[in-house]
Amino acid sequence: MNEKPSLLSRASAEIVDLHRFFVDWFDRDSADRVDFSRFERVMGDGFCMVAPSGQVLDRKAVLDHIKASRATCDGDFAISIEDIRAGWQAGDTIVISYVEAQQRAGKHSRRRSSAVFTTSSSAPNGVEWRHLHETWLQMPEG
């Protein structure tokens, strides 16, 4: 019997994998080996993000920002994902919350995120990001 992984497990894997992509994309030593199209494929049409500052960014703004941030870290960037929790789910759509902890150049920050995912047969983990809302738990140290 070959059962498809649950929507929760696919979305959880996507969260972890996308943040691994960010670490590799931002790191100067690994950026040349990273395929940006992976990021483009998982950002669904109509995607929008509410940044921790409250700024609302559409799909194009997010793609442009990430693309421009390539190789901006010098081995001093790490992300860990904690406390992944399923929220509401109906059919092919799920809301997931998680905590993202970042370390960059010795400075630490934490944010709680809520993300909406829908199924997508063309996405690496079978889901695409539709909406993301991030809230500071710990502002970046100044």
C-alpha positions as a Markdown table, in Angstrom:
| # | Residue | x | y | z |
|---|---|---|---|---|
| 1 | Met | 0.0 | 0.0 | 0.0 |
| 2 | Asn | 1.5 | 3.3 | -1.1 |
| 3 | Glu | -0.2 | 6.2 | 0.7 |
| 4 | Lys | 0.6 | 9.8 | 0.0 |
| 5 | Pro | 2.1 | 11.7 | 2.9 |
| 6 | Ser | -0.5 | 13.9 | 4.8 |
| 7 | Leu | -0.9 | 17.5 | 3.9 |
| 8 | Leu | 0.6 | 18.4 | 7.3 |
| 9 | Ser | 3.7 | 16.3 | 6.7 |
| 10 | Arg | 4.2 | 17.8 | 3.2 |
| 11 | Ala | 3.7 | 21.4 | 4.5 |
| 12 | Ser | 6.1 | 20.7 | 7.4 |
| 13 | Ala | 8.7 | 19.3 | 5.0 |
| 14 | Glu | 8.3 | 22.4 | 2.8 |
| 15 | Ile | 8.8 | 24.8 | 5.7 |
| 16 | Val | 12.1 | 23.1 | 6.7 |
| 17 | Asp | 13.3 | 22.7 | 3.1 |
| 18 | Leu | 12.5 | 26.3 | 2.1 |
| 19 | His | 14.5 | 27.6 | 5.1 |
| 20 | Arg | 17.4 | 25.3 | 4.2 |
| 21 | Phe | 17.2 | 26.9 | 0.7 |
| 22 | Phe | 17.4 | 30.4 | 2.3 |
| 23 | Val | 20.5 | 29.4 | 4.2 |
| 24 | Asp | 22.2 | 28.0 | 1.1 |
| 25 | Trp | 21.0 | 30.9 | -1.1 |
| 26 | Phe | 22.2 | 33.6 | 1.3 |
| 27 | Asp | 25.6 | 32.0 | 2.0 |
| 28 | Arg | 28.4 | 33.2 | -0.2 |
| 29 | Asp | 30.1 | 29.8 | -0.4 |
| 30 | Ser | 27.0 | 27.8 | -1.4 |
| 31 | Ala | 24.9 | 30.3 | -3.4 |
| 32 | Asp | 26.3 | 29.3 | -6.8 |
| 33 | Arg | 25.1 | 25.8 | -6.3 |
| 34 | Val | 21.5 | 26.8 | -5.5 |
| 35 | Asp | 18.6 | 26.7 | -8.0 |
| 36 | Phe | 16.5 | 29.8 | -7.5 |
| 37 | Ser | 13.6 | 28.3 | -9.5 |
| 38 | Arg | 12.9 | 26.0 | -6.5 |
| 39 | Phe | 11.8 | 29.1 | -4.6 |
| 40 | Glu | 9.8 | 30.4 | -7.6 |
| 41 | Arg | 7.9 | 27.1 | -7.9 |
| 42 | Val | 6.7 | 27.0 | -4.4 |
| 43 | Met | 5.5 | 30.6 | -4.2 |
| 44 | Gly | 1.9 | 30.3 | -5.5 |
| 45 | Asp | 0.1 | 32.7 | -7.7 |
| 46 | Gly | -1.3 | 35.5 | -5.6 |
| 47 | Phe | 1.1 | 34.8 | -2.7 |
| 48 | Cys | 1.4 | 37.6 | -0.2 |
| 49 | Met | 3.4 | 38.0 | 2.9 |
| 50 | Val | 3.0 | 40.2 | 6.0 |
| 51 | Ala | 6.5 | 40.9 | 7.2 |
| 52 | Pro | 7.3 | 41.2 | 10.9 |
| 53 | Ser | 7.2 | 45.0 | 10.4 |
| 54 | Gly | 3.6 | 44.9 | 9.2 |
| 55 | Gln | 4.6 | 45.6 | 5.6 |
| 56 | Val | 2.5 | 43.7 | 3.0 |
| 57 | Leu | 4.5 | 42.2 | 0.1 |
| 58 | Asp | 3.2 | 40.6 | -3.0 |
| 59 | Arg | 4.8 | 37.6 | -4.7 |
| 60 | Lys | 6.9 | 39.7 | -7.0 |
| 61 | Ala | 8.3 | 41.8 | -4.2 |
| 62 | Val | 9.2 | 38.7 | -2.2 |
| 63 | Leu | 10.8 | 37.1 | -5.2 |
| 64 | Asp | 12.8 | 40.2 | -6.0 |
| 65 | His | 13.9 | 40.7 | -2.4 |
| 66 | Ile | 15.2 | 37.1 | -2.1 |
| 67 | Lys | 16.8 | 37.1 | -5.5 |
| 68 | Ala | 18.7 | 40.4 | -4.6 |
| 69 | Ser | 19.8 | 38.9 | -1.3 |
| 70 | Arg | 21.8 | 36.1 | -2.9 |
| 71 | Ala | 25.3 | 35.5 | -1.3 |
| 72 | Thr | 24.9 | 38.3 | 1.3 |
| 73 | Cys | 26.2 | 36.2 | 4.2 |
| 74 | Asp | 29.7 | 34.9 | 4.8 |
| 75 | Gly | 29.1 | 31.6 | 6.5 |
| 76 | Asp | 27.4 | 33.4 | 9.4 |
| 77 | Phe | 23.8 | 32.6 | 8.9 |
| 78 | Ala | 21.6 | 29.8 | 10.3 |
| 79 | Ile | 17.9 | 29.1 | 10.6 |
| 80 | Ser | 16.1 | 26.6 | 12.8 |
| 81 | Ile | 12.5 | 25.8 | 12.6 |
| 82 | Glu | 10.7 | 24.9 | 15.8 |
| 83 | Asp | 7.2 | 24.2 | 17.1 |
| 84 | Ile | 5.4 | 23.3 | 13.8 |
| 85 | Arg | 1.7 | 23.1 | 14.5 |
| 86 | Ala | -1.3 | 22.4 | 12.3 |
| 87 | Gly | -4.1 | 24.9 | 12.4 |
| 88 | Trp | -7.2 | 24.9 | 10.3 |
| 89 | Gln | -7.4 | 22.4 | 7.4 |
| 90 | Ala | -10.0 | 21.8 | 4.7 |
| 91 | Gly | -9.6 | 19.8 | 1.5 |
| 92 | Asp | -6.3 | 20.8 | -0.2 |
| 93 | Thr | -5.6 | 23.8 | 2.1 |
| 94 | Ile | -3.9 | 23.9 | 5.5 |
| 95 | Val | -2.7 | 26.6 | 7.9 |
| 96 | Ile | 0.5 | 25.9 | 9.7 |
| 97 | Ser | 2.2 | 27.9 | 12.5 |
| 98 | Tyr | 5.9 | 27.6 | 13.4 |
| 99 | Val | 8.8 | 29.5 | 15.0 |
| 100 | Glu | 11.7 | 30.5 | 12.9 |
| 101 | Ala | 15.0 | 31.2 | 14.8 |
| 102 | Gln | 17.7 | 33.0 | 13.0 |
| 103 | Gln | 21.4 | 33.6 | 13.8 |
| 104 | Arg | 23.3 | 36.1 | 11.6 |
| 105 | Ala | 26.7 | 37.5 | 12.3 |
| 106 | Gly | 26.3 | 36.5 | 16.0 |
| 107 | Lys | 22.9 | 38.2 | 16.3 |
| 108 | His | 19.8 | 36.2 | 17.1 |
| 109 | Ser | 16.1 | 36.8 | 16.3 |
| 110 | Arg | 12.9 | 34.7 | 16.5 |
| 111 | Arg | 9.6 | 35.1 | 14.8 |
| 112 | Arg | 6.3 | 33.2 | 14.9 |
| 113 | Ser | 4.9 | 32.5 | 11.4 |
| 114 | Ser | 1.5 | 31.4 | 10.2 |
| 115 | Ala | 1.4 | 30.1 | 6.6 |
| 116 | Val | -1.3 | 28.9 | 4.3 |
| 117 | Phe | -0.5 | 26.1 | 1.9 |
| 118 | Thr | -2.4 | 24.5 | -0.9 |
| 119 | Thr | -1.5 | 21.3 | -2.8 |
| 120 | Ser | 0.5 | 21.6 | -6.0 |
| 121 | Ser | 1.6 | 18.7 | -8.1 |
| 122 | Ser | 4.5 | 20.7 | -9.5 |
| 123 | Ala | 6.0 | 21.8 | -6.2 |
| 124 | Pro | 8.9 | 19.8 | -4.7 |
| 125 | Asn | 7.0 | 18.8 | -1.6 |
| 126 | Gly | 3.5 | 18.8 | -3.2 |
| 127 | Val | 2.4 | 22.1 | -1.6 |
| 128 | Glu | 2.8 | 25.7 | -2.4 |
| 129 | Trp | 2.9 | 28.8 | -0.2 |
| 130 | Arg | -0.2 | 31.0 | -0.6 |
| 131 | His | 0.1 | 33.4 | 2.4 |
| 132 | Leu | 2.7 | 34.0 | 5.1 |
| 133 | His | 2.4 | 36.2 | 8.2 |
| 134 | Glu | 5.4 | 36.8 | 10.5 |
| 135 | Thr | 5.4 | 38.4 | 13.9 |
| 136 | Trp | 8.5 | 39.2 | 16.0 |
| 137 | Leu | 9.0 | 37.1 | 19.2 |
| 138 | Gln | 12.5 | 38.5 | 19.5 |
| 139 | Met | 13.7 | 41.4 | 17.5 |
| 140 | Pro | 17.1 | 41.1 | 15.8 |
| 141 | Glu | 19.8 | 42.2 | 18.3 |
| 142 | Gly | 21.2 | 45.6 | 17.4 |
